XYZ file of C-alpha atoms in Angstrom:
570
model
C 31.679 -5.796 14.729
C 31.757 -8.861 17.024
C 33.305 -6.977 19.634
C 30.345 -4.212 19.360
C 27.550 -7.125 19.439
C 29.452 -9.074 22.569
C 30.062 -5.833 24.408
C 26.108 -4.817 24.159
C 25.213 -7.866 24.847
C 27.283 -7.731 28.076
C 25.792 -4.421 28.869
C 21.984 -6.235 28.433
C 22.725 -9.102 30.376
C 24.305 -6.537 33.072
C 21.146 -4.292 32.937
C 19.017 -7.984 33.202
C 20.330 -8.299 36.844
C 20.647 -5.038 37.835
C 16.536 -4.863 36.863
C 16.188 -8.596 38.639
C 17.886 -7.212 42.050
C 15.241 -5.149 43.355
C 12.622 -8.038 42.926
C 15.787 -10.792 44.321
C 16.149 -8.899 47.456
C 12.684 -8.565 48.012
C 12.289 -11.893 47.761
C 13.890 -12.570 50.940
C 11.516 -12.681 54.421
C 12.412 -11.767 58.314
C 10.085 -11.433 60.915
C 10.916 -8.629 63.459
C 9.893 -7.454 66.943
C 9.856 -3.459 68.528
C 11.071 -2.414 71.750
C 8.859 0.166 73.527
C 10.185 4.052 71.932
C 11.853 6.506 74.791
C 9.717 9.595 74.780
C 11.516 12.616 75.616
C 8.664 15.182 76.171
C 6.571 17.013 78.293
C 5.086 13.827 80.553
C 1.424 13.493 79.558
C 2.797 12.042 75.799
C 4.656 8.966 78.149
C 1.868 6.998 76.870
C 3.476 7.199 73.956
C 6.476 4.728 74.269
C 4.293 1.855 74.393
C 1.733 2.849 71.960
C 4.109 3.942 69.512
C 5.446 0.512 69.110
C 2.155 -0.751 68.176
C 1.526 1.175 65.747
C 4.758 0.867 64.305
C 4.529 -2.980 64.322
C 1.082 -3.010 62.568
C 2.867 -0.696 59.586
C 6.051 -2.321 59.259
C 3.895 -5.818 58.232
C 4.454 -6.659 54.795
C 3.119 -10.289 53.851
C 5.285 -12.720 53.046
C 8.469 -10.343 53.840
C 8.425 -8.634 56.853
C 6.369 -10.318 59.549
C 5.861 -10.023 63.175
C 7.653 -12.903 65.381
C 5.377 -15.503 67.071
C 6.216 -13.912 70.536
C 7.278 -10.355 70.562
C 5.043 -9.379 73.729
C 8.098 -9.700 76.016
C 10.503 -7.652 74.534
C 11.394 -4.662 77.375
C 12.927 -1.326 76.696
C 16.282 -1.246 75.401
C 19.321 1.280 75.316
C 22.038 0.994 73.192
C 22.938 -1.367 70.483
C 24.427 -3.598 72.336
C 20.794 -3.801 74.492
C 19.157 -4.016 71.477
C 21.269 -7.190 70.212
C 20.961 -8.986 73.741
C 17.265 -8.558 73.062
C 17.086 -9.396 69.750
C 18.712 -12.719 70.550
C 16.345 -13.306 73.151
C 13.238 -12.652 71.157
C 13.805 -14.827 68.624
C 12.913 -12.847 65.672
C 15.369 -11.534 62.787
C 15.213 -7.392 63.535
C 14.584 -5.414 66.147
C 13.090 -1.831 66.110
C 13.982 0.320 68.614
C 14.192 4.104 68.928
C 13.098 7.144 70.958
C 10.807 10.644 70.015
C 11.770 13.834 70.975
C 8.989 16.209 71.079
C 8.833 20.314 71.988
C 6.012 22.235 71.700
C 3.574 21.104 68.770
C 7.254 19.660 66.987
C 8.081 15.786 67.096
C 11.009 14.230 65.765
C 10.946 10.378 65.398
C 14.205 8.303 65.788
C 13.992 4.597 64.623
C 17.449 2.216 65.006
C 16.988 -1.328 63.411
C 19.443 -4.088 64.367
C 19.954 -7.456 62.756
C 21.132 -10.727 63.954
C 24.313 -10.183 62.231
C 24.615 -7.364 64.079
C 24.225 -4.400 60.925
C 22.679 -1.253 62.205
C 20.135 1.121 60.525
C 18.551 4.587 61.552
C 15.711 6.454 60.203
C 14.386 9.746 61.279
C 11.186 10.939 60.261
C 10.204 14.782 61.769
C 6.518 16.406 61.798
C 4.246 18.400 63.869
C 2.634 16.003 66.763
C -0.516 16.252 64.738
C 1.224 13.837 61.825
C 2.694 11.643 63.970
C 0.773 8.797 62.970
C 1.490 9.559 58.618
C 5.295 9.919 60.488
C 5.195 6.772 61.924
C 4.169 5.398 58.199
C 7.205 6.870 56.602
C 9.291 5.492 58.772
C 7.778 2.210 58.188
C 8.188 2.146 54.212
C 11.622 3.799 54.587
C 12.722 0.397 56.712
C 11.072 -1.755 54.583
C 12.358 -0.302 51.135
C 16.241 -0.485 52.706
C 16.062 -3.903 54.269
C 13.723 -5.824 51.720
C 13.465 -3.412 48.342
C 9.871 -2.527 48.785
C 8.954 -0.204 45.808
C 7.761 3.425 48.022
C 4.694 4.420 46.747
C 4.236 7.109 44.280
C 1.495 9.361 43.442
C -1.490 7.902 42.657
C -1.948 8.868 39.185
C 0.654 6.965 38.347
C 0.369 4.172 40.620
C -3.253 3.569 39.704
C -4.403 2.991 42.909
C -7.900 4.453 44.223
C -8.589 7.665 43.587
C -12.144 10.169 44.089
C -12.844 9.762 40.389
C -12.684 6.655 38.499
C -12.062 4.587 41.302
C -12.582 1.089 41.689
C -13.980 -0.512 44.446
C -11.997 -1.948 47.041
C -14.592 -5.316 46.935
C -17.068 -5.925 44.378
C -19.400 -5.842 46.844
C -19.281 -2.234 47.658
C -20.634 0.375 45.131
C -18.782 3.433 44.063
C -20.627 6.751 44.183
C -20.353 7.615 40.892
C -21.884 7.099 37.088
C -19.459 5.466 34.274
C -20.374 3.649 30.944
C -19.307 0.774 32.677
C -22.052 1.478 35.665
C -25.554 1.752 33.646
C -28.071 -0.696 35.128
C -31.541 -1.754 33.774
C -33.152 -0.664 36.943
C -31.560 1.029 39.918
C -32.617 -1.573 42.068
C -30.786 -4.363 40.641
C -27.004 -2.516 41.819
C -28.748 -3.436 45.499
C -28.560 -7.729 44.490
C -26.329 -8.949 46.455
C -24.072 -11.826 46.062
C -21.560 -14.034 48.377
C -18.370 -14.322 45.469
C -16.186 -11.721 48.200
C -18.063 -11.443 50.796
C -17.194 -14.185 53.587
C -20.617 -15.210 55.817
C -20.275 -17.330 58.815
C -23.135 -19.479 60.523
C -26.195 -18.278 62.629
C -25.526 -17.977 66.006
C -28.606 -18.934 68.105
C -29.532 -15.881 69.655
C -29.934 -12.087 68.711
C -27.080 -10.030 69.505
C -26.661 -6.530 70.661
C -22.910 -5.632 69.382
C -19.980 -6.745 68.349
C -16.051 -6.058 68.775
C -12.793 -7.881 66.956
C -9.463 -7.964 68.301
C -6.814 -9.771 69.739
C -8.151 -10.038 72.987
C -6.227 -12.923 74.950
C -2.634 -12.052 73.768
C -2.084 -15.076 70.746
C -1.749 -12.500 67.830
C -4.430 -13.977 66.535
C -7.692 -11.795 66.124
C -11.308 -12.722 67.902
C -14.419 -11.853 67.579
C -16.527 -10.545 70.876
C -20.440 -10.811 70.508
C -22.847 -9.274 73.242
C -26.397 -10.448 73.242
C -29.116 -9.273 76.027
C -27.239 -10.607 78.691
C -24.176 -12.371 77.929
C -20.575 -12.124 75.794
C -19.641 -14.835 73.333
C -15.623 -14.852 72.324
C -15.376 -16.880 69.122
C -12.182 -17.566 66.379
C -13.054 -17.146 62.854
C -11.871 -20.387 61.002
C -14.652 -21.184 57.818
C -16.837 -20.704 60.971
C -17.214 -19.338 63.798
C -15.165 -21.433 66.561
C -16.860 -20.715 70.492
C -13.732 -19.999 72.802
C -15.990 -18.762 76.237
C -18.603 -17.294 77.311
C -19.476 -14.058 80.284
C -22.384 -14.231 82.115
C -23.577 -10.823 83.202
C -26.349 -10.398 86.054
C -30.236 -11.435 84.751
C -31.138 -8.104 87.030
C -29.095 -6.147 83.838
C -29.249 -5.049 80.512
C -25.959 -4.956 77.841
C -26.188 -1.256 76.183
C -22.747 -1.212 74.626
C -19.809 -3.075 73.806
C -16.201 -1.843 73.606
C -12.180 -2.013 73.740
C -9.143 -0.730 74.726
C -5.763 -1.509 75.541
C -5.822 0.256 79.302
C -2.412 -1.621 80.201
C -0.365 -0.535 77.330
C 0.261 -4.118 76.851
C -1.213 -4.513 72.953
C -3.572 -6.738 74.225
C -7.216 -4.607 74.949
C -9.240 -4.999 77.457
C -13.194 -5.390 77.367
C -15.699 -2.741 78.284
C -19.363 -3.434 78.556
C -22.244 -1.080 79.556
C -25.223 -2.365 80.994
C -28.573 -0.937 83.002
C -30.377 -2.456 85.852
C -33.904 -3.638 85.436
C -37.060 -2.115 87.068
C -40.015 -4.205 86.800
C -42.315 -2.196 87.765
C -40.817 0.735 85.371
C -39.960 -1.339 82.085
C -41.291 -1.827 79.148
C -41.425 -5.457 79.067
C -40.871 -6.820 75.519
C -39.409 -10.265 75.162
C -36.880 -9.700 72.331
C -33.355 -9.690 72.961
C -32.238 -6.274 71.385
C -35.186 -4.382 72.579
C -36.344 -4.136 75.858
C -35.841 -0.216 77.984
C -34.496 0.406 81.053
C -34.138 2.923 83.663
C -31.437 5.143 83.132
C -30.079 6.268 86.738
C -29.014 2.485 87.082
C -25.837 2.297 84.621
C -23.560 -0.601 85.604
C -20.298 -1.296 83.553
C -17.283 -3.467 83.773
C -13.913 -3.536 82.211
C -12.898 -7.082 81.540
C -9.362 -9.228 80.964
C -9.899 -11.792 78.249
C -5.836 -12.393 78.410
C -5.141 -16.249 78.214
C -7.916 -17.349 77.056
C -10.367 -16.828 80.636
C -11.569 -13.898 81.619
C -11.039 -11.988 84.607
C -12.835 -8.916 85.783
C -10.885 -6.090 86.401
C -13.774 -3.834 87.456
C -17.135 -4.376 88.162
C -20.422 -2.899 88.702
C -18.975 0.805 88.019
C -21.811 2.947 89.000
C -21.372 5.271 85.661
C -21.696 5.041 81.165
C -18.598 3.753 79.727
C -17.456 4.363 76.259
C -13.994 4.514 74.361
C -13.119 7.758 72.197
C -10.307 8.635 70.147
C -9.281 11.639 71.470
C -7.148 14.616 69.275
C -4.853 15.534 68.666
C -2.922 12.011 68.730
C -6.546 10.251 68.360
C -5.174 8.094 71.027
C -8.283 4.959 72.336
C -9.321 7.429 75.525
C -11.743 5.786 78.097
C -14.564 8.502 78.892
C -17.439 7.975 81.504
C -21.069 10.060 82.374
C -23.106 9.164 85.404
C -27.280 8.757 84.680
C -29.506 11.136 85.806
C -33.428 9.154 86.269
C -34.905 12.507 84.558
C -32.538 13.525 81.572
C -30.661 9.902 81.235
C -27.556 11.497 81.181
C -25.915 13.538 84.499
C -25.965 17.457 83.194
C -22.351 17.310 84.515
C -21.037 16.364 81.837
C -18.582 13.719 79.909
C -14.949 12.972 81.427
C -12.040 11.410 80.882
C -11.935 8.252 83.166
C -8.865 6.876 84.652
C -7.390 3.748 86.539
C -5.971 4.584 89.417
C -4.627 1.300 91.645
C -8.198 -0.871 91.367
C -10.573 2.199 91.393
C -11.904 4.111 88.004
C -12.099 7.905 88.592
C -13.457 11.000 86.713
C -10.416 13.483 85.833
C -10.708 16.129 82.826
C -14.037 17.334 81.663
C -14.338 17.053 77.836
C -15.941 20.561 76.348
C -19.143 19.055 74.172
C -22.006 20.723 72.715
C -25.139 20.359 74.384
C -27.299 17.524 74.043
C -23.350 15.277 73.063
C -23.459 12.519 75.754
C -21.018 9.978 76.351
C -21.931 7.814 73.727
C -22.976 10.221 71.054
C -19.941 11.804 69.359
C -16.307 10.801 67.928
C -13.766 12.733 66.037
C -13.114 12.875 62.182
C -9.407 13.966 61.666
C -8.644 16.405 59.258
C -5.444 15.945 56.737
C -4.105 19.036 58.038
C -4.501 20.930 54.764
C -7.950 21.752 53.332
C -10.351 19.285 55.319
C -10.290 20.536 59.686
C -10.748 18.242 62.705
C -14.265 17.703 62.959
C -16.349 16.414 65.793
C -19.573 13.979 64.219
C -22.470 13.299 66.536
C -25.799 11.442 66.314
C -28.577 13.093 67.876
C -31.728 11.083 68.978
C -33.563 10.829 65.938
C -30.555 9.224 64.136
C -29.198 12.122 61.980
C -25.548 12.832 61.659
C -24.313 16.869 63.529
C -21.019 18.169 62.268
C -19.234 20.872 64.698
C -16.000 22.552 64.098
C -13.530 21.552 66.912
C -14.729 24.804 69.054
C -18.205 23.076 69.085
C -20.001 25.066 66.670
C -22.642 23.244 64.207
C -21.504 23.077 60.986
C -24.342 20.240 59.179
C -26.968 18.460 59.911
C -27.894 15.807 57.712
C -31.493 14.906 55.913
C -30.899 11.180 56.103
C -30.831 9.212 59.131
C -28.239 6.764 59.725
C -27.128 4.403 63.000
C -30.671 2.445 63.703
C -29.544 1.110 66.801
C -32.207 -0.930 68.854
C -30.531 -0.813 72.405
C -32.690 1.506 73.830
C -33.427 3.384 77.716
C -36.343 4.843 78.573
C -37.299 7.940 79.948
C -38.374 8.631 83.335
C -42.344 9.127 83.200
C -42.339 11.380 86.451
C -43.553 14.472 86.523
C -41.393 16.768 88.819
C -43.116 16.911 92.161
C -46.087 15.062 90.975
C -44.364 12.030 91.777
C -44.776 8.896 89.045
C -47.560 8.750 86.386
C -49.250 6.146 83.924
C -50.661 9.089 81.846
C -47.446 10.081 80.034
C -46.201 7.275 77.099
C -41.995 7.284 78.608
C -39.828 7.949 75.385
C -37.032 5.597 74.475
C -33.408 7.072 73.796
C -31.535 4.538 71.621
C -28.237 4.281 71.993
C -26.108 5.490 68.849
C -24.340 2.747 66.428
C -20.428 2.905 65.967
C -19.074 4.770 63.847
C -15.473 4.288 62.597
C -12.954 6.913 60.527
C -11.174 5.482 58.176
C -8.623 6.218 55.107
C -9.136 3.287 53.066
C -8.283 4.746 49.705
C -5.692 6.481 51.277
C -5.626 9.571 49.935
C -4.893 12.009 53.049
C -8.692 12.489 53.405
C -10.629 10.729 55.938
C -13.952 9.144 55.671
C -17.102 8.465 58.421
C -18.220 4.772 58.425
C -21.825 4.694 59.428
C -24.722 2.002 59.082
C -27.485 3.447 57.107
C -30.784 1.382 57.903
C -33.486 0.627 55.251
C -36.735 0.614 55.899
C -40.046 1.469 54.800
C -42.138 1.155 58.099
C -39.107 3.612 59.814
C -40.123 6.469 57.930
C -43.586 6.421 59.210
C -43.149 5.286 62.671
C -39.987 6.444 65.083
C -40.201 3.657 67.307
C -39.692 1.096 64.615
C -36.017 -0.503 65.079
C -37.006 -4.280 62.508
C -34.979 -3.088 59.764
C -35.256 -5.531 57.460
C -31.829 -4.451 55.448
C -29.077 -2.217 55.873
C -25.580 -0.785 54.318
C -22.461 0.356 55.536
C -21.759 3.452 53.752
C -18.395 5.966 53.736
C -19.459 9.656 54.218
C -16.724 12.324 52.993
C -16.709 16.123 54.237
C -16.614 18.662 51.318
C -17.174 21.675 53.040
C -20.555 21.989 53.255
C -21.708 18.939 53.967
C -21.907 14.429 53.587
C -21.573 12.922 50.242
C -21.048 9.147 50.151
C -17.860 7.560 48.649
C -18.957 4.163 48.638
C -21.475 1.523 49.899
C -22.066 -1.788 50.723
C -24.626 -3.132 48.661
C -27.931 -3.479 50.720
C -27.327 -6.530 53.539
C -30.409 -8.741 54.335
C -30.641 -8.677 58.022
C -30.415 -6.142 60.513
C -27.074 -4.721 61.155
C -26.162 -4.730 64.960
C -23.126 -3.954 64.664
C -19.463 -3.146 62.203
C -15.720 -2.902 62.623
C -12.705 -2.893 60.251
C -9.834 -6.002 61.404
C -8.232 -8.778 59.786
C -10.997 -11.126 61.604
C -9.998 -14.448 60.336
C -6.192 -13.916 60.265
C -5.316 -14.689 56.541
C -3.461 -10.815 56.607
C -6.353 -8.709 54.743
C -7.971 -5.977 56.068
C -11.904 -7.008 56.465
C -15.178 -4.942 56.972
C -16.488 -6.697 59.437
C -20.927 -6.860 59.999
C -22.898 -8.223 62.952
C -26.584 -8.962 61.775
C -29.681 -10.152 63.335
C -31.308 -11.893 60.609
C -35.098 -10.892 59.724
C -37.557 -12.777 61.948
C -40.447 -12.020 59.444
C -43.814 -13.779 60.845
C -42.190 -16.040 63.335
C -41.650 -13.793 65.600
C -38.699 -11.871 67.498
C -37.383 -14.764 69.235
C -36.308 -16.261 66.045
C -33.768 -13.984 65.042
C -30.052 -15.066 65.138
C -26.756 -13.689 64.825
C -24.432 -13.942 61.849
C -21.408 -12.232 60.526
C -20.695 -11.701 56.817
C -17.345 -10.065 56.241
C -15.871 -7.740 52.857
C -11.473 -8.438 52.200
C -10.648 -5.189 51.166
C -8.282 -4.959 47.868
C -5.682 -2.184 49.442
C -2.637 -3.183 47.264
C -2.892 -0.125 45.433
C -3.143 2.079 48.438
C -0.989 4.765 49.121
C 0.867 3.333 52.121
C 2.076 6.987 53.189
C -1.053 7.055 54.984
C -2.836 4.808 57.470
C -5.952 3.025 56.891
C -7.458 3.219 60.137
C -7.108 4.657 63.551
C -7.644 1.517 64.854
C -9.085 -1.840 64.438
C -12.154 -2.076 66.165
């Protein structure tokens, strides 16, 4: 009898440690760096081995275990293990990733190598179709993470709990789920709109009124900043409690900012600046002395691309005689820089929207993008399906602020009843009448400039959603040239087939929203929603607005990790 009771209680205390290993190795912490990925392929994926590696780096973080080195920007190509451990030694850091893709035809097959200081080796392999590279590149991720650290692999929902379409919780308390519950009845319907600071993070006013907004690492630290534009000028700041001014870009009084962008043009992981701006005609603007309103001519585009690397920046192109904005192209959704030249009767040149390219110190036009008529270059970005049920869809804003859906062959699909965007950077119309030369008798018409809009997969269930501003409004409804809003939310449109339903919201935001992007903007390793706002002038006037930036943590622990949250961080 003894024997029985000391032998099971052997066999408990056995079971004790065998359940305690799991949590004891993940207890343990490393911090890693990857090697740019050998791409053997046809030669317009070579882009690939450097962005590859970033998006590998941002999926392998796990807090607290598996961390990015201080400096991992230098790390070069390697070959071999023996490469890899001279490199590894070099950097610094714990682990090195390394690896190479082979890809033929629409096939891809991902080869990842890990190497330790100690010199242990491991490989994993991940295939898929060139589509899924990205959900690939995820996989391979968690499969690294689980061997070196123990990091429980997700399972399915249901029985993880995490966020699903139905009974869902939301990711902050301050964003409202699209759906009715027991636990959802309210006295009034306006009372779900009361907003409150307890997770929501709000920085101070900025004195001036801004036109957009950007976040991102942007001189090289690994530390995230924040880029504001106003009328006329950029402001870099650091998030720390507050905002923390770093510089500052003057652009010519003679021009107008329009819009407000970045990408990493270098393959470097450290993006570059793009700003948009018009020239001024005073004899042919509207002259209104606010900073986010005031039209311009439209065959006058200037933009620049702009270095903020180190901390100063440094133009890298100036003056570009053409529109600038950055797309994420399909099928790898890559950050693709795309241009369109004015035109002083229709804004934008009938020739269409390209693909723009660096070439030595000059930017040139190369591949024409196929877009509906009436898409410009500013207008449109694609929606990626999950490669089952939901396609690739192409979303556009037209001018009076309501969302188009086309099939990728450019076919309308939707148009929506709502309007959404409410952007007040605005160019005006030519008022000449062709071969009547310039009149005072026709009112010019204002185009405004669409707001971003970001896909995302924050509940991370394979289908994507379509961030969007939604202005409110009273006076808007009545009168199309009113841009005040006086409140606004950021709400997550799904595609069901037929049409938009929202997932979530934002409860309604005093101020009006300029601008939105998803990043970790004050570097404590959550995921943020991001808002630029102008707050509400009321009777003082225009010229008392200012700029402030509330932000949303969002809870993703119980995301499925098989799948990204976002293309990018914007």
């Amino acid at each position: 009898m003894h024997r029985l009771i000391g032998t099971a209680l052997v066999l408990c205390i056995t079971l004790l440690f065998a359940a305690q290993a799991p949590a004891a190795q993940a207890s343990q912490k490393g911090s890693y760096v990857v090697a740019p990925f050998t791409i053997n392929g046809p030669s317009e994926f070579g882009y690939l081995g450097k962005a590859i590696p970033s998006m590998l780096a941002s999926r392998l973080y796990w807090k607290g275990h598996f961390e990015p080195a201080s400096d991992a920007s230098g790390v070069g190509s390697v070959a071999g293990t023996d490469a890899a451990r001279r490199a590894l030694k070099a950097s610094g850091a714990d682990y090195l990733v390394w690896g190479d893709v082979n890809i033929a035809g629409q096939n891809a097959m991902i080869n990842a190598r890990v190497v330790d200081k100690a010199g242990k080796e491991w490989r994993r392999e991940a295939t898929s179709t060139v589509n899924d590279l990205i959900p690939s590149l995820q996989n391979v991720a968690d499969g690294i993470n689980a061997e070196l650290f123990g990091r429980p692999l997700a399972t399915s929902q249901a029985a993880s709990g995490s966020l699903s379409r139905t009974g869902a919780r939301p990711i902050n308390s301050e964003m409202i789920q699209n759906e009715t519950t027991q636990s959802q009845v309210y006295l009034n319907p306006q009372i779900r709109y009361q907003g409150r600071d307890g997770d929501r993070l709000r920085t101070q006013r900025m004195p001036f009124a801004s036109r957009a907004m950007i976040t991102g690492d942007f001189d090289g630290d690994g530390k995230n900043e924040v880029v504001i534009m106003s009328k006329n000028d950029l402001y870099v700041y650091r998030w720390a409690d507050m905002l923390q001014p770093l510089a500052e870009y003057r652009l010519p009084r003679s021009q107008i900012t329009l819009a407000l962008n970045s990408i990493d043009l270098d393959r470097d992981r450290v993006p570059e600046i793009v700003v948009t701006s018009v020239g001024i005609d005073s004899d042919r603007t509207t002259s209104k002395d606010s900073a986010s309103m005031l039209y311009t001519e439209s065959d006058k585009p200037y933009s620049y691309v702009l270095s903020f690397k180190g901390g100063k920046f440094r133009e890298i192109a100036s003056r570009l005689p053409f529109y600038l904005n950055v797309v994420k192209m399909p099928p790898l959704y890559a950050p693709t820089l795309v241009g369109q030249r004015g035109d002083k009767n229709v804004i934008f040149s009938r020739a269409g929207v390209y693909e723009v390219m660096r070439q030595g110190g000059d930017f040139v036009f190369t591949n024409r993008i196929a877009l509906p008529k009436s898409v410009n270059v500013f207008n449109f970005m694609w929606l990626p399906g999950n490669g089952r049920n939901d396609p690739e869809l192409m979303i556009s804003l037209n001018k009076h602020d309501k969302i188009r859906v086309f099939d990728k062959n450019g076919k309308e699909l939707y148009t929506s009843a709502e309007v959404y965007s409410g952007s007040q950077c605005g160019i005006e119309e030519s008022v000449d009448l062709p071969g009547l030369g310039s009149t005072d008798i026709i009112t010019p018409g204002i185009y405004y400039l669409p707001m971003r809009m970001i896909a995302a997969d924050l509940d991370q269930n394979g289908q994507w959603e379509l961030l969007v501003n939604h202005p409110v409004s009273v006076a808007a409804q009545f009168f199309s040239s009113y841009r005040e809003y006086p409140e606004g939310e950021i709400q997550a449109l799904t595609w069901d087939g037929v049409g938009t339903s929202m997932l979530w919201k934002t409860r309604r935001i005093k101020g009006t929203v300029v601008d939105f992007s998803l990043c970790d903007v004050n570097n404590d390793g959550v995921l943020d929603l991001v808002v630029c706002l102008n707050t509400s002038a009321g009777t003082l006037g225009v010229n008392a607005r200012k700029t402030t930036l509330v932000a949303y943590p969002l809870n993703l622990d119980q995301a499925d990790p098989n799948t990204p949250p976002v293309i990018e961080n914007r």
